[in-house]
Amino acid sequence: MKAKEDSIKSVGLTLLYEPNEPADPVVDIVLVHGIGGHPIRSWKCASQPQIPTTPNSTIHFSTRRRLRKNPPIATLRRSNSEPLLVSEYHSTNKSRSILRKNSLKLSSSRLKLPELVETLENRAKPEVYWPLDLLPATCPAARVYTWGYHTLAVDKKPLRLQNDIFAHAEELLVDLAAARTSLGHGARPILFVAHSTGGVLVKEALRLSELERDGPLKEVLLSTSGVVFLGCPHRATEHSTLADAIKSMAAITFRVDSQDLVLDHLSGASSAEAELGRQAFVRMWNDYNFKVKTFQESIVPSYRFLELRAEATVRRLASFIGDPRECAETISALHSDMCKFSSADDPGYRALASSLVRLASNEEDRRHRLNTKETECLAALVRPHYTLSETHPATSYPGTCLWLYDLQEFRAWHHRSDRNKNKILWIKGESGCGKTILLRSLRRRLERQWGPAGSSFIWTTAEGYDTNSIFFPGTSRQQHEVNPANVYRSLLAQLFLQDPNLRRALLRLYNQPRDDPQTLDDALVVSFFADDYIDQKIETPTRRTFIFVDIADDASPAYVEELIFRLSQLAQNSDFSICVASAYYPSMEDVEAISIVMHLRNADDILRYINLNLVAEWEERNRTVMRIGQKASGVFLWAEIVVNILNAAISEGASQDLIEYTLEEVPGDLHGLYEWMLATLNEQEKAESLMLFQWVILAAEPMRLNDLFIAIRLTETAPFNSYDQFGPFMALRVGLPLSIRDLRQLRNSEITSDTPYQFHRWLRARSIGLLELKSDNRQPVVNEPLGLQRVQPIHSSVRTFFLAGRGFPCLVEDCPAVSLSLSTDEFIDISHYTLLRACLVFLNMRDFEHIGHHRGGSTTPLTSPHETRFQQQAVFDQRNLVMSSYPFLQYAVDNLLFHMLSPRFFRYFLPQHEVLLALSHNRARLWRRWTSLLGTTDPATILAKHAAGGAAATALLSPVFGARYRLERVFRKLQARMTASTNETPFSPITPIASPRTPRTPAKATSLEETMYQHPGAVVTGVYTLPPIIKIPSPEQQRKRKPSLIPVRSPPGSGGGNKKRDSRSWVITVGRDMESEGSPVKAPVKAVSQVRSPTAGKKVAKSPLASPLSPLGPETPLSPWEMQYGRLPAGVVSLGFAV
């Protein structure tokens, strides 16, 4: 929609053009003319162009005398910057000839005035009002405004008692805010196009907008996307002041004498606001980072007076700001004609239109919505993972962190001063001094200040030891190490949304052929960031981008130095404001960074906290406060923990002497404080604390409180004894199936908590306050139940304390089963064996018998391509329902491979035989349940799911370890057995032996407990092949079992019918290495003739007496059970039993 030219108001804001499409306009373009101008005439190219005349001299005598007095006169050089001086001449006549030679051909000394008039008349064209005739076609998605104001003159004399240019600036601000508010588009970007002294008016309007706290007036500055200046005064020159340039330009547009005193008042040339507006504009340009483009007049008219030509040169030089970001250009026209264009092919209009299109396209890029291909590329770049640094408090303590904003270093970074505009702000300090809290406090402050301006805020964490593990897999220092490439992925993913050039570059990278087309591997991402992205000039449509990087304290100095160097390079090649927090490394040199050592500056914050929180009331309290502050040495966390300890002692009646003695006894370092706190636990409490910290520190992800409760119930209380006896294979000793109801009676009965609240109190006591609960970061819920919150250390230094080798030894120093020579890595490996066994024991629970159990031994039916989308969704929902109904089940299913491959022995030398036996035990019960809950039985799919980006076992399944190929071999063997079992006859646990040396049909693989569970009450006589170890109940356990009568099915040929019998009839076993109450028992091989009930005292079943069995010969075929466990030694071949 275009407005008619006769409807344009001479005063106020007029909408010239608005797109007809229903889409919201991208930007508002506002045209502002100079003093004495008009909303139409100032921008309209008339049919008869203005002919330069030779007006009377309007330069004051003092100015003329000053120009004549200075002997050095510079020649003019044509360039964007148009500097005035290149060489010096001492002759006035000579300087005049030089100015004459450097004039345009139109103003050549040989060209007479009549000839010039004739030439211009021949080139006359129709009238063109380019804001209405040309601009809508150039920027069709923009809305165009023009704003006008009156400045009256009579007989070329300006009238007194008129509003000056600064009053008009306030009118512009109010009119623009009102118009945008009435249309409901207060946040749409604004592009100002100002001519002559209209630039002074726009600067003042922006300065007034900055003074507002909020509201529509403030929105004008916050929405300013760019300013285009057409011959506007910006600075003083060598031969004149800024006031001279303003009066000279105002005299041209107002057509009055430049030395008129009224003009001086109306233009604000001598007012202090002009200088304030200039300084404020430069500061706002740096702060808000809007785009600025300047155009200068390039024609020097051929006036016969040198002073007039010098005045034109002053105007041209004053219209240059002097900042390389403005990219100044020239328009071949006089000052009053440089904003008038005859056609779209006019060189001046092409230059202006190119700038406007570029600025408008930047705003379109900000609105860009990702297409399908870009979404896939972003998904390949992003890897979801838990950020453990979220354990820090969300807010700072009241009254703290304020010292940062008063530092000159921070102000230089914040306001992007010329010398520090492209440097990063590096906050470094000791662990626990509050770096992350300060960084978050700074982010919240800047969000409140710059968020309404459309600024972008990027937060990421950097964790890892070094980048060698990216390019050389397998060189990671620890199996739990976080991927060091995550920081580069996070930065690129967040910049992907606002940098169009980055999107195009990453799309090209994503379209290249790769081994895995769905992901971008770490080496590719890091190489792209370091070699391609930060090495070039980076421009984004976002006006201000703040990047906050929190580097973990346990990162190595080499990793930190490399990251700091790359971030510094990113800051130098962009307008990003980057702030980094890391540990303090005295030997590391600062590379293009503004450094602030935090633990040397936060003493006042620590003393403030101690003074307000210490409950001591004795007279010398201030001395105690100062002593705590001195001993804290800038570590805020140390002071906080010590104050809590002292307050607890004071509340229990501790005296001042005891408090001071305790304060002197407490170690001054943070890790020493943790060790001192753990030493206060007794032996039993340390054992319980060990189980707790094993799960919290070594878990694949922060565990929910309910999950941790079940996990500790399942954890073996004496893992080091089991490791001494069975070695790494202790992890695969699952044992008989339990039920969740039995957990309290059978395991860790000393933990008597029954509710999440009680368990939380136990957790706080056993962790001595080093653990806390946090809401789930992935799914934040208001008032989240206690049991669904996640358990995490109170600070990253707690994790470092245990993983560095000081934490776990404190808890096992009184345990005789732990060798003093046990290294930290070996201790962590044994812990992972314990955690893996707990996951397997839980999956073996009787409560999950319905999962993966079907006739014929088939696995749970999974989704297939032939099923409808609704059927697949129903199966998926049922699986999620089961996983969410049982605490710890989701964790056990998702992280089984993580705990299996975390120990170095399993990672490098996976025992395929033992893993196959454990998963195929009891007709592959564990395999069936695990794959059913995973949703797939395909080995490649299972491994791909665990190796996907963001999974806990991703690094452990790297090809360098070889565990992935060994696991795939085991899984394919299990899958083949399960597929073959679907075509076999129904399960039969017994295969009789006709003769020791006669070939026999292989018996179906099964186990003793499987037979007991699937055939309750049956009396069976036959041969059963022994596994290496079978547990049998002790007599004490037999007496505790309650009797119950169940139907008994007589064996074939016994002649008996169904009877009632006591279910406490136990299996009679003979064989090798049978275990009762933890002690192996040796027994000779015998046959079973009859079974008696322990309570009934009578025979319940009979079978013909069999002769002793002979050992199997080498030629006897092996049964499937023997194929799994290996051939039994001579003399131990089979077992007769009855149930």
PDB file of C-alpha atoms in Angstrom, residues 234-466:
ATOM      1  CA  HIS A 234      29.936  14.100  13.054  1.00  0.00           C
ATOM      2  CA  ARG A 235      33.227  15.652  14.135  1.00  0.00           C
ATOM      3  CA  ALA A 236      35.531  18.638  14.096  1.00  0.00           C
ATOM      4  CA  THR A 237      38.202  18.945  11.423  1.00  0.00           C
ATOM      5  CA  GLU A 238      41.662  20.382  11.468  1.00  0.00           C
ATOM      6  CA  HIS A 239      40.489  23.823  10.385  1.00  0.00           C
ATOM      7  CA  SER A 240      37.030  24.036  11.955  1.00  0.00           C
ATOM      8  CA  THR A 241      34.943  22.880  14.848  1.00  0.00           C
ATOM      9  CA  LEU A 242      31.858  20.681  14.891  1.00  0.00           C
ATOM     10  CA  ALA A 243      29.752  23.826  15.391  1.00  0.00           C
ATOM     11  CA  ASP A 244      31.144  25.300  12.165  1.00  0.00           C
ATOM     12  CA  ALA A 245      30.223  22.158  10.239  1.00  0.00           C
ATOM     13  CA  ILE A 246      26.676  22.131  11.684  1.00  0.00           C
ATOM     14  CA  LYS A 247      26.091  25.808  10.821  1.00  0.00           C
ATOM     15  CA  SER A 248      27.512  25.342   7.332  1.00  0.00           C
ATOM     16  CA  MET A 249      25.190  22.422   6.586  1.00  0.00           C
ATOM     17  CA  ALA A 250      22.199  24.173   8.152  1.00  0.00           C
ATOM     18  CA  ALA A 251      22.875  27.251   6.023  1.00  0.00           C
ATOM     19  CA  ILE A 252      22.820  25.136   2.855  1.00  0.00           C
ATOM     20  CA  THR A 253      19.510  23.383   3.626  1.00  0.00           C
ATOM     21  CA  PHE A 254      17.873  26.458   5.225  1.00  0.00           C
ATOM     22  CA  ARG A 255      19.356  28.882   2.635  1.00  0.00           C
ATOM     23  CA  VAL A 256      20.313  31.512   5.180  1.00  0.00           C
ATOM     24  CA  ASP A 257      23.528  33.073   6.349  1.00  0.00           C
ATOM     25  CA  SER A 258      25.631  30.571   8.321  1.00  0.00           C
ATOM     26  CA  GLN A 259      26.655  33.282  10.770  1.00  0.00           C
ATOM     27  CA  ASP A 260      23.120  34.188  11.718  1.00  0.00           C
ATOM     28  CA  LEU A 261      22.782  34.030  15.503  1.00  0.00           C
ATOM     29  CA  VAL A 262      19.262  32.619  15.299  1.00  0.00           C
ATOM     30  CA  LEU A 263      20.499  29.796  13.052  1.00  0.00           C
ATOM     31  CA  ASP A 264      23.207  29.062  15.593  1.00  0.00           C
ATOM     32  CA  HIS A 265      20.489  28.608  18.225  1.00  0.00           C
ATOM     33  CA  LEU A 266      18.068  26.631  16.035  1.00  0.00           C
ATOM     34  CA  SER A 267      20.728  24.208  14.770  1.00  0.00           C
ATOM     35  CA  GLY A 268      22.197  23.725  18.240  1.00  0.00           C
ATOM     36  CA  ALA A 269      25.674  24.317  16.882  1.00  0.00           C
ATOM     37  CA  SER A 270      26.947  26.025  20.008  1.00  0.00           C
ATOM     38  CA  SER A 271      24.896  23.932  22.404  1.00  0.00           C
ATOM     39  CA  ALA A 272      26.444  21.357  24.704  1.00  0.00           C
ATOM     40  CA  GLU A 273      23.815  18.841  23.558  1.00  0.00           C
ATOM     41  CA  ALA A 274      25.547  18.576  20.189  1.00  0.00           C
ATOM     42  CA  GLU A 275      28.744  17.292  21.780  1.00  0.00           C
ATOM     43  CA  LEU A 276      26.796  15.100  24.222  1.00  0.00           C
ATOM     44  CA  GLY A 277      24.884  13.570  21.346  1.00  0.00           C
ATOM     45  CA  ARG A 278      28.108  12.876  19.455  1.00  0.00           C
ATOM     46  CA  GLN A 279      29.727  11.143  22.433  1.00  0.00           C
ATOM     47  CA  ALA A 280      26.569   9.258  23.343  1.00  0.00           C
ATOM     48  CA  PHE A 281      26.168   8.029  19.778  1.00  0.00           C
ATOM     49  CA  VAL A 282      29.661   6.539  19.692  1.00  0.00           C
ATOM     50  CA  ARG A 283      29.034   4.838  23.033  1.00  0.00           C
ATOM     51  CA  MET A 284      25.636   3.501  21.919  1.00  0.00           C
ATOM     52  CA  TRP A 285      27.193   2.287  18.694  1.00  0.00           C
ATOM     53  CA  ASN A 286      29.674   0.208  20.665  1.00  0.00           C
ATOM     54  CA  ASP A 287      27.120  -0.954  23.229  1.00  0.00           C
ATOM     55  CA  TYR A 288      24.140  -1.778  21.042  1.00  0.00           C
ATOM     56  CA  ASN A 289      26.213  -2.652  17.962  1.00  0.00           C
ATOM     57  CA  PHE A 290      23.723  -1.352  15.407  1.00  0.00           C
ATOM     58  CA  LYS A 291      24.969  -0.788  11.878  1.00  0.00           C
ATOM     59  CA  VAL A 292      26.154   2.645  10.729  1.00  0.00           C
ATOM     60  CA  LYS A 293      26.722   3.781   7.164  1.00  0.00           C
ATOM     61  CA  THR A 294      27.964   7.228   6.119  1.00  0.00           C
ATOM     62  CA  PHE A 295      27.863   8.946   2.720  1.00  0.00           C
ATOM     63  CA  GLN A 296      29.849  12.088   1.915  1.00  0.00           C
ATOM     64  CA  GLU A 297      29.411  14.732  -0.740  1.00  0.00           C
ATOM     65  CA  SER A 298      32.187  14.544  -3.295  1.00  0.00           C
ATOM     66  CA  ILE A 299      31.635  17.565  -5.548  1.00  0.00           C
ATOM     67  CA  VAL A 300      33.588  20.699  -4.634  1.00  0.00           C
ATOM     68  CA  PRO A 301      31.769  23.591  -6.344  1.00  0.00           C
ATOM     69  CA  SER A 302      33.811  25.936  -8.526  1.00  0.00           C
ATOM     70  CA  TYR A 303      33.269  29.022  -6.419  1.00  0.00           C
ATOM     71  CA  ARG A 304      35.661  31.793  -7.200  1.00  0.00           C
ATOM     72  CA  PHE A 305      36.253  32.346  -3.486  1.00  0.00           C
ATOM     73  CA  LEU A 306      38.639  29.911  -1.922  1.00  0.00           C
ATOM     74  CA  GLU A 307      36.855  30.265   1.414  1.00  0.00           C
ATOM     75  CA  LEU A 308      33.607  28.913  -0.047  1.00  0.00           C
ATOM     76  CA  ARG A 309      35.328  25.902  -1.533  1.00  0.00           C
ATOM     77  CA  ALA A 310      37.161  25.278   1.739  1.00  0.00           C
ATOM     78  CA  GLU A 311      33.832  25.421   3.553  1.00  0.00           C
ATOM     79  CA  ALA A 312      32.488  22.661   1.275  1.00  0.00           C
ATOM     80  CA  THR A 313      35.576  20.621   2.067  1.00  0.00           C
ATOM     81  CA  VAL A 314      34.982  21.097   5.784  1.00  0.00           C
ATOM     82  CA  ARG A 315      31.413  19.836   5.375  1.00  0.00           C
ATOM     83  CA  ARG A 316      32.661  16.783   3.535  1.00  0.00           C
ATOM     84  CA  LEU A 317      35.327  15.933   6.084  1.00  0.00           C
ATOM     85  CA  ALA A 318      33.008  16.540   9.048  1.00  0.00           C
ATOM     86  CA  SER A 319      30.579  13.960   7.623  1.00  0.00           C
ATOM     87  CA  PHE A 320      33.116  11.188   8.237  1.00  0.00           C
ATOM     88  CA  ILE A 321      32.986   9.574  11.715  1.00  0.00           C
ATOM     89  CA  GLY A 322      36.449   8.060  11.496  1.00  0.00           C
ATOM     90  CA  ASP A 323      35.556   4.472  12.392  1.00  0.00           C
ATOM     91  CA  PRO A 324      36.375   1.699   9.892  1.00  0.00           C
ATOM     92  CA  ARG A 325      33.035   0.040  10.668  1.00  0.00           C
ATOM     93  CA  GLU A 326      31.118   2.807   8.869  1.00  0.00           C
ATOM     94  CA  CYS A 327      32.653   1.990   5.440  1.00  0.00           C
ATOM     95  CA  ALA A 328      32.177   5.550   4.244  1.00  0.00           C
ATOM     96  CA  GLU A 329      31.277   6.147   0.597  1.00  0.00           C
ATOM     97  CA  THR A 330      30.870   9.257  -1.527  1.00  0.00           C
ATOM     98  CA  ILE A 331      27.952  10.453  -3.620  1.00  0.00           C
ATOM     99  CA  SER A 332      28.766  12.628  -6.612  1.00  0.00           C
ATOM    100  CA  ALA A 333      26.499  15.543  -5.745  1.00  0.00           C
ATOM    101  CA  LEU A 334      26.365  18.786  -3.852  1.00  0.00           C
ATOM    102  CA  HIS A 335      25.301  18.799  -0.240  1.00  0.00           C
ATOM    103  CA  SER A 336      21.662  19.665  -0.879  1.00  0.00           C
ATOM    104  CA  ASP A 337      21.365  17.244  -3.830  1.00  0.00           C
ATOM    105  CA  MET A 338      23.070  14.179  -2.385  1.00  0.00           C
ATOM    106  CA  CYS A 339      19.706  12.877  -1.051  1.00  0.00           C
ATOM    107  CA  LYS A 340      17.898  13.306  -4.392  1.00  0.00           C
ATOM    108  CA  PHE A 341      18.037  10.637  -7.074  1.00  0.00           C
ATOM    109  CA  SER A 342      16.699  10.766 -10.594  1.00  0.00           C
ATOM    110  CA  SER A 343      16.244   7.012 -11.159  1.00  0.00           C
ATOM    111  CA  ALA A 344      17.041   3.568  -9.860  1.00  0.00           C
ATOM    112  CA  ASP A 345      20.171   3.616 -12.038  1.00  0.00           C
ATOM    113  CA  ASP A 346      21.516   6.709 -10.354  1.00  0.00           C
ATOM    114  CA  PRO A 347      24.942   5.765  -8.873  1.00  0.00           C
ATOM    115  CA  GLY A 348      24.081   7.491  -5.633  1.00  0.00           C
ATOM    116  CA  TYR A 349      20.804   5.623  -5.288  1.00  0.00           C
ATOM    117  CA  ARG A 350      22.461   2.315  -6.125  1.00  0.00           C
ATOM    118  CA  ALA A 351      24.949   2.868  -3.316  1.00  0.00           C
ATOM    119  CA  LEU A 352      22.212   3.850  -0.839  1.00  0.00           C
ATOM    120  CA  ALA A 353      19.895   1.036  -1.938  1.00  0.00           C
ATOM    121  CA  SER A 354      22.671  -1.517  -1.570  1.00  0.00           C
ATOM    122  CA  SER A 355      23.184  -0.478   2.055  1.00  0.00           C
ATOM    123  CA  LEU A 356      19.457  -0.515   2.835  1.00  0.00           C
ATOM    124  CA  VAL A 357      18.973  -3.926   1.238  1.00  0.00           C
ATOM    125  CA  ARG A 358      21.902  -5.333   3.185  1.00  0.00           C
ATOM    126  CA  LEU A 359      20.565  -3.967   6.475  1.00  0.00           C
ATOM    127  CA  ALA A 360      17.055  -5.239   5.747  1.00  0.00           C
ATOM    128  CA  SER A 361      18.353  -8.665   4.770  1.00  0.00           C
ATOM    129  CA  ASN A 362      20.140  -8.867   8.120  1.00  0.00           C
ATOM    130  CA  GLU A 363      16.794  -8.473   9.826  1.00  0.00           C
ATOM    131  CA  GLU A 364      15.307 -11.129   7.570  1.00  0.00           C
ATOM    132  CA  ASP A 365      18.120 -13.458   8.600  1.00  0.00           C
ATOM    133  CA  ARG A 366      17.191 -12.877  12.244  1.00  0.00           C
ATOM    134  CA  ARG A 367      13.704 -14.149  11.440  1.00  0.00           C
ATOM    135  CA  HIS A 368      14.981 -17.109   9.508  1.00  0.00           C
ATOM    136  CA  ARG A 369      13.311 -20.408  10.331  1.00  0.00           C
ATOM    137  CA  LEU A 370      15.262 -23.577   9.822  1.00  0.00           C
ATOM    138  CA  ASN A 371      14.242 -25.798   6.960  1.00  0.00           C
ATOM    139  CA  THR A 372      14.351 -29.594   7.047  1.00  0.00           C
ATOM    140  CA  LYS A 373      17.948 -29.868   5.900  1.00  0.00           C
ATOM    141  CA  GLU A 374      19.153 -27.251   8.367  1.00  0.00           C
ATOM    142  CA  THR A 375      17.277 -28.988  11.185  1.00  0.00           C
ATOM    143  CA  GLU A 376      18.992 -32.266  10.329  1.00  0.00           C
ATOM    144  CA  CYS A 377      22.367 -30.526  10.281  1.00  0.00           C
ATOM    145  CA  LEU A 378      21.692 -28.970  13.677  1.00  0.00           C
ATOM    146  CA  ALA A 379      20.617 -32.334  15.090  1.00  0.00           C
ATOM    147  CA  ALA A 380      23.865 -33.876  13.841  1.00  0.00           C
ATOM    148  CA  LEU A 381      25.788 -31.111  15.577  1.00  0.00           C
ATOM    149  CA  VAL A 382      24.016 -31.180  18.940  1.00  0.00           C
ATOM    150  CA  ARG A 383      24.664 -33.957  21.423  1.00  0.00           C
ATOM    151  CA  PRO A 384      22.452 -33.819  24.516  1.00  0.00           C
ATOM    152  CA  HIS A 385      24.308 -34.409  27.739  1.00  0.00           C
ATOM    153  CA  TYR A 386      23.940 -33.615  31.386  1.00  0.00           C
ATOM    154  CA  THR A 387      25.733 -30.498  32.553  1.00  0.00           C
ATOM    155  CA  LEU A 388      27.094 -31.374  35.958  1.00  0.00           C
ATOM    156  CA  SER A 389      28.141 -27.797  36.583  1.00  0.00           C
ATOM    157  CA  GLU A 390      24.464 -27.007  37.152  1.00  0.00           C
ATOM    158  CA  THR A 391      25.077 -28.019  40.771  1.00  0.00           C
ATOM    159  CA  HIS A 392      26.021 -24.436  41.614  1.00  0.00           C
ATOM    160  CA  PRO A 393      23.445 -22.190  43.287  1.00  0.00           C
ATOM    161  CA  ALA A 394      21.158 -20.432  40.861  1.00  0.00           C
ATOM    162  CA  THR A 395      21.621 -16.988  42.412  1.00  0.00           C
ATOM    163  CA  SER A 396      24.373 -15.143  44.197  1.00  0.00           C
ATOM    164  CA  TYR A 397      24.185 -14.212  47.859  1.00  0.00           C
ATOM    165  CA  PRO A 398      22.533 -10.776  48.322  1.00  0.00           C
ATOM    166  CA  GLY A 399      25.040  -7.954  48.255  1.00  0.00           C
ATOM    167  CA  THR A 400      27.817  -9.957  46.593  1.00  0.00           C
ATOM    168  CA  CYS A 401      29.305  -9.865  43.065  1.00  0.00           C
ATOM    169  CA  LEU A 402      28.777  -6.089  42.871  1.00  0.00           C
ATOM    170  CA  TRP A 403      32.491  -5.303  42.952  1.00  0.00           C
ATOM    171  CA  LEU A 404      32.896  -6.560  39.391  1.00  0.00           C
ATOM    172  CA  TYR A 405      30.801  -3.791  37.857  1.00  0.00           C
ATOM    173  CA  ASP A 406      32.972  -1.050  39.377  1.00  0.00           C
ATOM    174  CA  LEU A 407      36.211  -2.360  37.875  1.00  0.00           C
ATOM    175  CA  GLN A 408      37.714  -0.402  35.019  1.00  0.00           C
ATOM    176  CA  GLU A 409      38.583  -3.682  33.284  1.00  0.00           C
ATOM    177  CA  PHE A 410      34.937  -4.757  33.251  1.00  0.00           C
ATOM    178  CA  ARG A 411      33.711  -1.387  31.990  1.00  0.00           C
ATOM    179  CA  ALA A 412      36.217  -1.503  29.148  1.00  0.00           C
ATOM    180  CA  TRP A 413      34.899  -4.921  28.120  1.00  0.00           C
ATOM    181  CA  HIS A 414      31.250  -4.038  28.646  1.00  0.00           C
ATOM    182  CA  HIS A 415      31.270  -0.787  26.700  1.00  0.00           C
ATOM    183  CA  ARG A 416      33.671  -2.126  24.069  1.00  0.00           C
ATOM    184  CA  SER A 417      36.253   0.618  24.358  1.00  0.00           C
ATOM    185  CA  ASP A 418      38.468   1.069  21.344  1.00  0.00           C
ATOM    186  CA  ARG A 419      41.452  -0.713  22.864  1.00  0.00           C
ATOM    187  CA  ASN A 420      39.478  -3.563  24.465  1.00  0.00           C
ATOM    188  CA  LYS A 421      36.479  -4.012  22.193  1.00  0.00           C
ATOM    189  CA  ASN A 422      37.814  -7.293  20.748  1.00  0.00           C
ATOM    190  CA  LYS A 423      39.215  -8.860  23.925  1.00  0.00           C
ATOM    191  CA  ILE A 424      37.655 -11.538  26.085  1.00  0.00           C
ATOM    192  CA  LEU A 425      36.948 -11.034  29.786  1.00  0.00           C
ATOM    193  CA  TRP A 426      38.750 -13.816  31.662  1.00  0.00           C
ATOM    194  CA  ILE A 427      37.631 -14.400  35.263  1.00  0.00           C
ATOM    195  CA  LYS A 428      39.941 -16.880  36.972  1.00  0.00           C
ATOM    196  CA  GLY A 429      40.271 -18.076  40.520  1.00  0.00           C
ATOM    197  CA  GLU A 430      40.695 -20.987  42.885  1.00  0.00           C
ATOM    198  CA  SER A 431      38.142 -23.781  42.944  1.00  0.00           C
ATOM    199  CA  GLY A 432      35.136 -22.812  45.039  1.00  0.00           C
ATOM    200  CA  CYS A 433      35.756 -19.053  45.004  1.00  0.00           C
ATOM    201  CA  GLY A 434      32.441 -18.404  43.211  1.00  0.00           C
ATOM    202  CA  LYS A 435      33.421 -18.006  39.556  1.00  0.00           C
ATOM    203  CA  THR A 436      30.332 -19.730  38.185  1.00  0.00           C
ATOM    204  CA  ILE A 437      28.010 -17.793  40.494  1.00  0.00           C
ATOM    205  CA  LEU A 438      29.652 -14.533  39.395  1.00  0.00           C
ATOM    206  CA  LEU A 439      29.312 -15.560  35.751  1.00  0.00           C
ATOM    207  CA  ARG A 440      25.609 -16.283  36.199  1.00  0.00           C
ATOM    208  CA  SER A 441      25.073 -13.056  38.078  1.00  0.00           C
ATOM    209  CA  LEU A 442      26.720 -11.172  35.220  1.00  0.00           C
ATOM    210  CA  ARG A 443      24.563 -12.971  32.682  1.00  0.00           C
ATOM    211  CA  ARG A 444      21.321 -12.089  34.504  1.00  0.00           C
ATOM    212  CA  ARG A 445      22.378  -8.465  34.779  1.00  0.00           C
ATOM    213  CA  LEU A 446      23.188  -8.216  31.082  1.00  0.00           C
ATOM    214  CA  GLU A 447      19.979 -10.012  30.122  1.00  0.00           C
ATOM    215  CA  ARG A 448      17.951  -7.414  31.981  1.00  0.00           C
ATOM    216  CA  GLN A 449      19.898  -4.626  30.315  1.00  0.00           C
ATOM    217  CA  TRP A 450      20.362  -5.934  26.784  1.00  0.00           C
ATOM    218  CA  GLY A 451      17.631  -8.547  26.434  1.00  0.00           C
ATOM    219  CA  PRO A 452      14.961  -6.048  25.285  1.00  0.00           C
ATOM    220  CA  ALA A 453      17.376  -4.833  22.606  1.00  0.00           C
ATOM    221  CA  GLY A 454      17.281  -8.217  20.898  1.00  0.00           C
ATOM    222  CA  SER A 455      20.708  -9.270  22.091  1.00  0.00           C
ATOM    223  CA  SER A 456      21.707 -12.914  22.078  1.00  0.00           C
ATOM    224  CA  PHE A 457      23.070 -14.754  25.123  1.00  0.00           C
ATOM    225  CA  ILE A 458      25.026 -17.993  24.761  1.00  0.00           C
ATOM    226  CA  TRP A 459      25.980 -20.133  27.746  1.00  0.00           C
ATOM    227  CA  THR A 460      28.150 -23.216  27.539  1.00  0.00           C
ATOM    228  CA  THR A 461      30.463 -25.281  29.712  1.00  0.00           C
ATOM    229  CA  ALA A 462      33.866 -26.684  28.836  1.00  0.00           C
ATOM    230  CA  GLU A 463      34.905 -29.971  30.402  1.00  0.00           C
ATOM    231  CA  GLY A 464      37.622 -32.438  29.572  1.00  0.00           C
ATOM    232  CA  TYR A 465      41.301 -33.050  30.024  1.00  0.00           C
ATOM    233  CA  ASP A 466      42.600 -32.221  26.551  1.00  0.00           C
TER     234      ASP A 466
END
